[in-house]
Amino acid sequence: MPRCTRIPVLRLFAERRAWWREDRGALSLSIAVPLAFLMVFGLIQFGLWFHGRSVAHHAAQQAVDAQRVHDAAPGAGAEAAQGFLGRMGGSLNGAQVEVDMEGDEVRAVVEGTVINLVPGWDGRVSQQVQAPVEKFRP
């Protein structure tokens, strides 16, 4: 009569299945959990940085649009950008707006920082927009 080979196969399967019951996984878990937290907070940090970058770009666009109008008052662009940043509820900390008129061009630069969740990460954001000044031609 042929021998049954199922018993050694079952024993081998049982030995392989018992690896998770041992305490060997505690070290890998202590490494995996902080790594998972770092990945989650890094993803959230990227979202905050991207939002801050978008806010800075729109503030610079507001500044250029206000300053490039024909016969715009000096400082109208910076005032429009500061108003926009105020309405955004502090998305950028320490925001600085600089508007320059060079010949027929208006250039606005908005810089600031976003909230940091990941230690050691610099959350600086800087955006620049430029456009030609509008001219009245009868």
Coordinates of N, CA, C and O in Angstrom, one line a residue:
M1 N 0.8 -1.2 0.0 CA 0.0 0.0 0.0 C 0.9 1.3 0.0 O 1.9 1.3 0.7
P2 N 0.5 2.3 -0.8 CA 1.4 3.5 -0.9 C 1.2 4.3 0.4 O 0.2 4.4 1.0
R3 N 2.3 5.0 0.8 CA 2.3 5.8 2.0 C 1.6 7.1 1.7 O 1.7 7.7 0.6
C4 N 1.0 7.6 2.7 CA 0.3 8.9 2.6 C 1.3 10.0 2.8 O 2.0 10.1 3.8
T5 N 1.4 10.9 1.9 CA 2.4 12.0 2.0 C 1.8 13.3 2.5 O 2.4 14.3 2.6
R6 N 0.5 13.2 2.9 CA -0.2 14.4 3.3 C 0.3 14.9 4.7 O 0.3 16.0 5.0
I7 N 0.6 14.0 5.6 CA 1.0 14.3 6.9 C 2.2 15.2 7.0 O 2.2 16.3 7.6
P8 N 3.3 14.9 6.3 CA 4.5 15.8 6.3 C 4.2 17.2 5.7 O 4.7 18.2 6.1
V9 N 3.3 17.2 4.7 CA 2.9 18.5 4.0 C 2.1 19.3 5.0 O 2.4 20.5 5.2
L10 N 1.2 18.7 5.8 CA 0.5 19.4 6.8 C 1.4 20.0 7.9 O 1.2 21.1 8.4
R11 N 2.3 19.1 8.3 CA 3.3 19.6 9.3 C 4.1 20.8 8.9 O 4.3 21.7 9.6
L12 N 4.5 20.7 7.6 CA 5.3 21.8 7.0 C 4.4 23.1 7.0 O 4.9 24.2 7.3
F13 N 3.2 22.9 6.6 CA 2.3 24.1 6.5 C 2.0 24.7 7.9 O 2.0 25.9 8.1
A14 N 1.9 23.8 8.9 CA 1.7 24.3 10.2 C 2.9 25.0 10.8 O 2.7 26.0 11.5
E15 N 4.1 24.6 10.4 CA 5.3 25.2 10.9 C 5.4 26.6 10.2 O 5.8 27.6 10.8
R16 N 5.1 26.7 9.0 CA 5.2 28.0 8.3 C 4.1 29.0 8.7 O 4.3 30.1 8.7
R17 N 2.9 28.5 9.1 CA 1.8 29.3 9.6 C 2.1 29.9 11.0 O 1.5 30.9 11.3
A18 N 2.9 29.3 11.8 CA 3.1 29.7 13.1 C 4.1 30.8 13.3 O 4.3 31.3 14.4
W19 N 4.6 31.3 12.2 CA 5.7 32.4 12.3 C 5.1 33.7 12.9 O 5.7 34.4 13.6
W20 N 3.8 34.0 12.6 CA 3.2 35.2 13.1 C 2.9 35.1 14.6 O 2.7 36.2 15.3
R21 N 2.9 34.0 15.2 CA 2.6 33.8 16.6 C 3.8 34.1 17.5 O 3.6 34.3 18.7
E22 N 4.9 34.1 16.9 CA 6.1 34.3 17.7 C 6.3 35.8 17.9 O 5.7 36.6 17.3
D23 N 7.3 36.2 18.8 CA 7.5 37.6 19.1 C 8.4 38.3 18.2 O 8.8 39.4 18.5
R24 N 8.8 37.6 17.1 CA 9.8 38.2 16.3 C 9.3 39.5 15.5 O 10.1 40.3 15.1
G25 N 8.0 39.7 15.4 CA 7.5 40.8 14.7 C 7.4 42.1 15.5 O 7.0 43.2 15.0
A26 N 7.7 42.1 16.8 CA 7.6 43.3 17.6 C 8.5 44.4 17.1 O 8.1 45.6 17.1
L27 N 9.7 44.1 16.7 CA 10.7 45.1 16.3 C 10.2 45.7 14.9 O 10.3 46.9 14.8
S28 N 9.7 44.9 14.0 CA 9.3 45.4 12.7 C 8.1 46.3 12.9 O 7.9 47.3 12.2
L29 N 7.2 46.0 13.9 CA 6.0 46.8 14.1 C 6.5 48.1 14.7 O 5.9 49.2 14.4
S30 N 7.5 48.1 15.6 CA 7.9 49.4 16.2 C 8.6 50.3 15.1 O 8.8 51.5 15.4
I31 N 9.1 49.7 14.0 CA 9.6 50.5 13.0 C 8.5 51.0 12.0 O 8.5 52.1 11.5
A32 N 7.6 50.1 11.7 CA 6.5 50.4 10.7 C 5.6 51.4 11.2 O 5.1 52.3 10.3
V33 N 5.2 51.5 12.4 CA 4.2 52.4 12.9 C 4.7 53.9 12.8 O 4.0 54.7 12.2
P34 N 5.9 54.2 13.3 CA 6.4 55.6 13.1 C 6.6 55.9 11.6 O 6.4 57.1 11.2
L35 N 7.0 54.9 10.8 CA 7.2 55.2 9.4 C 5.8 55.5 8.8 O 5.8 56.4 7.9
A36 N 4.8 54.8 9.2 CA 3.5 55.1 8.6 C 3.0 56.5 9.0 O 2.4 57.2 8.2
F37 N 3.2 56.8 10.3 CA 2.9 58.2 10.8 C 3.6 59.3 10.0 O 3.1 60.3 9.6
L38 N 4.9 59.0 9.7 CA 5.7 60.0 9.0 C 5.2 60.1 7.6 O 5.1 61.2 7.0
M39 N 4.8 59.0 7.0 CA 4.2 59.1 5.6 C 2.9 59.9 5.6 O 2.7 60.7 4.7
V40 N 2.0 59.6 6.6 CA 0.8 60.3 6.6 C 1.0 61.8 6.9 O 0.4 62.6 6.2
F41 N 1.8 62.2 7.8 CA 2.1 63.6 8.1 C 2.8 64.2 6.9 O 2.6 65.4 6.6
G42 N 3.6 63.5 6.2 CA 4.3 64.0 5.1 C 3.3 64.3 4.0 O 3.4 65.3 3.3
L43 N 2.3 63.5 3.8 CA 1.3 63.7 2.8 C 0.5 64.9 3.1 O 0.2 65.8 2.3
I44 N 0.1 65.1 4.4 CA -0.7 66.2 4.8 C 0.2 67.5 4.7 O -0.3 68.5 4.3
Q45 N 1.5 67.4 5.0 CA 2.4 68.5 4.9 C 2.5 69.0 3.4 O 2.5 70.2 3.1
F46 N 2.5 68.0 2.5 CA 2.6 68.4 1.1 C 1.3 69.1 0.7 O 1.3 70.1 -0.1
G47 N 0.1 68.6 1.2 CA -1.1 69.3 0.9 C -1.2 70.7 1.4 O -1.6 71.7 0.7
L48 N -0.6 70.9 2.6 CA -0.6 72.3 3.2 C 0.3 73.2 2.4 O 0.0 74.4 2.1
W49 N 1.5 72.6 2.0 CA 2.4 73.4 1.2 C 1.8 73.8 -0.2 O 1.9 74.9 -0.7
F50 N 1.1 72.8 -0.8 CA 0.5 73.1 -2.1 C -0.6 74.2 -2.0 O -0.7 75.0 -2.8
H51 N -1.4 74.1 -0.9 CA -2.4 75.1 -0.7 C -1.8 76.5 -0.5 O -2.3 77.5 -1.0
G52 N -0.7 76.5 0.3 CA 0.0 77.8 0.6 C 0.6 78.4 -0.7 O 0.5 79.6 -0.9
R53 N 1.1 77.5 -1.5 CA 1.6 78.0 -2.8 C 0.5 78.5 -3.7 O 0.7 79.6 -4.4
S54 N -0.6 77.9 -3.7 CA -1.8 78.4 -4.5 C -2.3 79.7 -4.0 O -2.6 80.6 -4.7
V55 N -2.3 79.9 -2.6 CA -2.8 81.1 -2.0 C -1.8 82.2 -2.4 O -2.2 83.4 -2.7
A56 N -0.5 82.0 -2.3 CA 0.5 83.0 -2.7 C 0.4 83.4 -4.1 O 0.5 84.6 -4.5
H57 N 0.2 82.4 -5.0 CA 0.0 82.7 -6.4 C -1.2 83.6 -6.7 O -1.1 84.6 -7.4
H58 N -2.3 83.3 -6.1 CA -3.5 84.1 -6.3 C -3.4 85.5 -5.7 O -3.9 86.4 -6.2
A59 N -2.7 85.6 -4.5 CA -2.4 86.9 -4.0 C -1.6 87.8 -4.9 O -1.8 89.0 -5.1
A60 N -0.5 87.1 -5.5 CA 0.3 87.9 -6.4 C -0.5 88.3 -7.7 O -0.3 89.4 -8.2
Q61 N -1.4 87.4 -8.1 CA -2.2 87.7 -9.3 C -3.2 88.9 -9.0 O -3.4 89.8 -9.8
Q62 N -3.7 88.9 -7.7 CA -4.6 90.0 -7.3 C -3.8 91.3 -7.3 O -4.3 92.4 -7.7
A63 N -2.6 91.3 -6.8 CA -1.7 92.5 -6.8 C -1.4 93.0 -8.2 O -1.5 94.2 -8.4
V64 N -1.1 92.1 -9.1 CA -0.8 92.5 -10.4 C -2.0 93.1 -11.1 O -1.9 94.1 -11.8
D65 N -3.1 92.4 -10.9 CA -4.4 92.9 -11.6 C -4.8 94.3 -11.1 O -5.3 95.1 -11.8
A66 N -4.5 94.6 -9.8 CA -4.9 95.9 -9.2 C -3.9 96.9 -9.6 O -4.3 98.1 -9.9
Q67 N -2.6 96.6 -9.8 CA -1.6 97.6 -10.1 C -1.5 97.9 -11.5 O -1.0 99.0 -11.9
R68 N -1.8 97.0 -12.4 CA -1.6 97.2 -13.8 C -2.7 98.0 -14.5 O -2.6 98.4 -15.7
V69 N -3.8 98.3 -13.8 CA -4.9 99.1 -14.3 C -4.4 100.5 -14.6 O -3.5 101.1 -13.9
H70 N -4.9 101.1 -15.7 CA -4.5 102.5 -16.1 C -4.8 103.5 -15.0 O -5.8 103.5 -14.4
D71 N -3.8 104.2 -14.7 CA -3.8 105.2 -13.6 C -4.1 104.6 -12.2 O -4.8 105.2 -11.4
A72 N -3.5 103.5 -11.9 CA -3.7 102.9 -10.6 C -2.9 103.7 -9.6 O -1.8 104.2 -9.9
A73 N -3.5 103.8 -8.4 CA -2.8 104.5 -7.3 C -1.6 103.7 -6.9 O -1.6 102.5 -6.9
P74 N -0.5 104.4 -6.5 CA 0.7 103.6 -5.9 C 0.3 102.8 -4.7 O -0.4 103.3 -3.8
G75 N 0.7 101.6 -4.6 CA 0.3 100.8 -3.5 C -1.0 100.0 -3.6 O -1.4 99.3 -2.7
A76 N -1.7 100.2 -4.7 CA -3.0 99.5 -4.9 C -2.8 98.0 -5.0 O -3.6 97.2 -4.5
G77 N -1.7 97.6 -5.6 CA -1.5 96.1 -5.8 C -1.2 95.5 -4.5 O -1.7 94.4 -4.1
A78 N -0.3 96.1 -3.7 CA 0.0 95.5 -2.3 C -1.2 95.5 -1.4 O -1.4 94.5 -0.7
E79 N -2.0 96.5 -1.5 CA -3.2 96.6 -0.7 C -4.2 95.5 -1.1 O -4.8 94.8 -0.3
A80 N -4.3 95.2 -2.4 CA -5.2 94.2 -2.9 C -4.7 92.8 -2.5 O -5.5 91.9 -2.1
A81 N -3.4 92.6 -2.5 CA -2.9 91.3 -2.1 C -3.0 91.1 -0.6 O -3.4 90.0 -0.2
Q82 N -2.8 92.1 0.2 CA -3.0 92.0 1.6 C -4.4 91.7 2.0 O -4.7 90.9 2.9
G83 N -5.3 92.3 1.3 CA -6.8 92.1 1.5 C -7.1 90.6 1.2 O -7.9 90.0 1.9
F84 N -6.6 90.1 0.1 CA -6.8 88.7 -0.3 C -6.3 87.8 0.7 O -6.9 86.8 1.1
L85 N -5.0 88.0 1.2 CA -4.4 87.2 2.2 C -5.2 87.2 3.5 O -5.3 86.2 4.2
G86 N -5.8 88.4 3.8 CA -6.6 88.5 5.0 C -7.9 87.7 4.9 O -8.3 87.1 5.9
R87 N -8.5 87.6 3.8 CA -9.7 86.8 3.5 C -9.4 85.3 3.6 O -10.3 84.5 3.8
M88 N -8.2 84.9 3.3 CA -7.8 83.5 3.3 C -7.6 82.9 4.6 O -7.3 81.7 4.8
G89 N -7.7 83.7 5.7 CA -7.7 83.2 7.0 C -6.4 82.7 7.6 O -6.3 81.7 8.3
G90 N -5.3 83.3 7.2 CA -4.0 82.9 7.7 C -3.4 81.7 7.1 O -2.7 80.9 7.8
S91 N -3.6 81.4 5.9 CA -3.0 80.2 5.2 C -1.5 80.4 5.1 O -0.8 79.4 5.1
L92 N -1.1 81.6 5.0 CA 0.4 81.9 4.9 C 0.7 82.7 6.1 O 0.1 83.8 6.4
N93 N 1.7 82.3 6.9 CA 2.2 83.0 8.0 C 3.3 83.9 7.6 O 4.2 83.6 6.8
G94 N 3.3 85.1 8.1 CA 4.4 86.1 7.8 C 4.5 86.4 6.4 O 5.6 86.6 5.8
A95 N 3.3 86.6 5.7 CA 3.3 86.9 4.3 C 3.8 88.3 4.0 O 3.5 89.2 4.7
Q96 N 4.7 88.4 3.0 CA 5.3 89.6 2.5 C 4.9 89.8 1.1 O 5.1 88.9 0.3
V97 N 4.4 91.0 0.7 CA 4.0 91.3 -0.6 C 5.0 92.4 -1.1 O 5.1 93.4 -0.5
E98 N 5.5 92.2 -2.3 CA 6.4 93.2 -2.9 C 5.9 93.4 -4.4 O 5.8 92.5 -5.2
V99 N 5.5 94.7 -4.7 CA 5.0 95.0 -6.1 C 6.0 96.0 -6.7 O 6.3 97.1 -6.1
D100 N 6.5 95.7 -7.8 CA 7.5 96.6 -8.5 C 6.9 96.9 -9.9 O 6.4 96.0 -10.6
M101 N 7.1 98.2 -10.3 CA 6.8 98.6 -11.7 C 8.1 98.9 -12.4 O 8.8 99.9 -12.0
E102 N 8.4 98.2 -13.4 CA 9.6 98.4 -14.2 C 9.2 98.7 -15.6 O 8.9 97.8 -16.4
G103 N 9.2 100.0 -16.0 CA 8.8 100.4 -17.4 C 7.3 100.0 -17.6 O 6.4 100.6 -16.9
D104 N 7.1 99.1 -18.5 CA 5.7 98.7 -18.9 C 5.3 97.4 -18.3 O 4.3 96.8 -18.7
E105 N 6.0 97.0 -17.3 CA 5.7 95.7 -16.6 C 5.5 95.9 -15.1 O 6.1 96.7 -14.5
V106 N 4.5 95.1 -14.6 CA 4.3 95.1 -13.2 C 4.6 93.7 -12.7 O 4.2 92.7 -13.3
R107 N 5.4 93.6 -11.6 CA 5.8 92.3 -11.1 C 5.4 92.3 -9.6 O 5.7 93.2 -8.8
A108 N 4.8 91.2 -9.2 CA 4.4 91.0 -7.7 C 5.0 89.7 -7.2 O 4.9 88.7 -7.9
V109 N 5.6 89.8 -6.0 CA 6.2 88.6 -5.4 C 5.6 88.5 -4.0 O 5.5 89.5 -3.3
V110 N 5.0 87.3 -3.7 CA 4.4 87.0 -2.4 C 5.2 85.9 -1.8 O 5.4 84.8 -2.4
E111 N 5.7 86.1 -0.6 CA 6.4 85.1 0.2 C 5.8 84.9 1.5 O 5.3 85.8 2.1
G112 N 5.9 83.7 2.0 CA 5.4 83.4 3.4 C 5.8 82.0 3.7 O 6.5 81.3 3.0
T113 N 5.3 81.5 4.9 CA 5.5 80.1 5.3 C 4.2 79.5 5.6 O 3.2 80.1 6.0
V114 N 4.2 78.2 5.5 CA 3.0 77.4 5.9 C 3.2 76.6 7.2 O 4.4 76.6 7.7
I115 N 2.2 76.1 7.8 CA 2.3 75.3 9.0 C 3.2 74.1 8.8 O 3.0 73.4 7.8
N116 N 4.0 73.8 9.7 CA 4.9 72.6 9.6 C 4.4 71.5 10.5 O 4.3 71.7 11.8
L117 N 4.2 70.4 10.0 CA 3.9 69.2 10.7 C 5.0 68.2 10.8 O 5.1 67.4 11.7
V118 N 5.9 68.3 9.8 CA 7.1 67.4 9.8 C 8.3 68.2 10.3 O 8.6 69.2 9.8
P119 N 8.9 67.7 11.4 CA 10.1 68.4 11.9 C 11.2 68.5 10.9 O 11.5 67.6 10.2
G120 N 11.8 69.7 10.9 CA 13.0 69.9 10.1 C 12.6 70.3 8.6 O 13.5 70.6 7.8
W121 N 11.4 70.4 8.3 CA 11.0 70.8 7.0 C 10.7 72.3 6.9 O 10.0 72.8 7.8
D122 N 11.3 72.9 5.9 CA 11.1 74.4 5.8 C 9.9 74.6 4.9 O 9.9 74.2 3.7
G123 N 8.9 75.3 5.4 CA 7.7 75.5 4.7 C 7.6 76.8 4.0 O 6.5 77.4 3.9
R124 N 8.7 77.3 3.4 CA 8.7 78.6 2.7 C 8.0 78.5 1.3 O 8.1 77.5 0.6
V125 N 7.2 79.5 1.0 CA 6.5 79.5 -0.3 C 6.8 80.9 -0.9 O 6.7 81.9 -0.2
S126 N 7.1 80.9 -2.2 CA 7.3 82.1 -2.9 C 6.7 82.0 -4.3 O 7.0 81.0 -5.0
Q127 N 5.9 83.0 -4.7 CA 5.3 83.0 -6.0 C 5.5 84.4 -6.6 O 5.4 85.4 -5.9
Q128 N 5.6 84.4 -7.9 CA 5.8 85.6 -8.6 C 4.9 85.7 -9.9 O 4.8 84.7 -10.6
V129 N 4.3 86.8 -10.1 CA 3.5 87.0 -11.3 C 3.8 88.4 -11.9 O 4.1 89.3 -11.2
Q130 N 3.9 88.4 -13.2 CA 4.2 89.7 -13.9 C 3.2 89.8 -15.1 O 2.8 88.8 -15.7
A131 N 3.0 91.1 -15.4 CA 2.1 91.4 -16.6 C 2.3 92.8 -17.1 O 2.9 93.6 -16.3
P132 N 2.0 93.1 -18.3 CA 2.2 94.4 -18.8 C 1.1 95.4 -18.2 O 0.0 95.0 -17.8
V133 N 1.6 96.7 -18.1 CA 0.7 97.7 -17.6 C -0.3 98.1 -18.7 O 0.1 98.2 -19.9
E134 N -1.6 98.3 -18.3 CA -2.6 98.7 -19.3 C -2.3 100.2 -19.8 O -2.0 101.0 -18.9
K135 N -2.5 100.4 -21.0 CA -2.4 101.8 -21.6 C -3.6 102.2 -22.3 O -4.3 101.4 -22.9
F136 N -3.9 103.5 -22.1 CA -5.1 104.0 -22.8 C -4.7 104.5 -24.1 O -3.8 105.4 -24.3
R137 N -5.3 104.0 -25.2 CA -5.0 104.5 -26.5 C -6.3 104.9 -27.2 O -7.2 104.0 -27.5
P138 N -6.5 106.2 -27.4 CA -7.8 106.7 -28.0 C -7.9 106.4 -29.5 O -7.0 106.1 -30.2

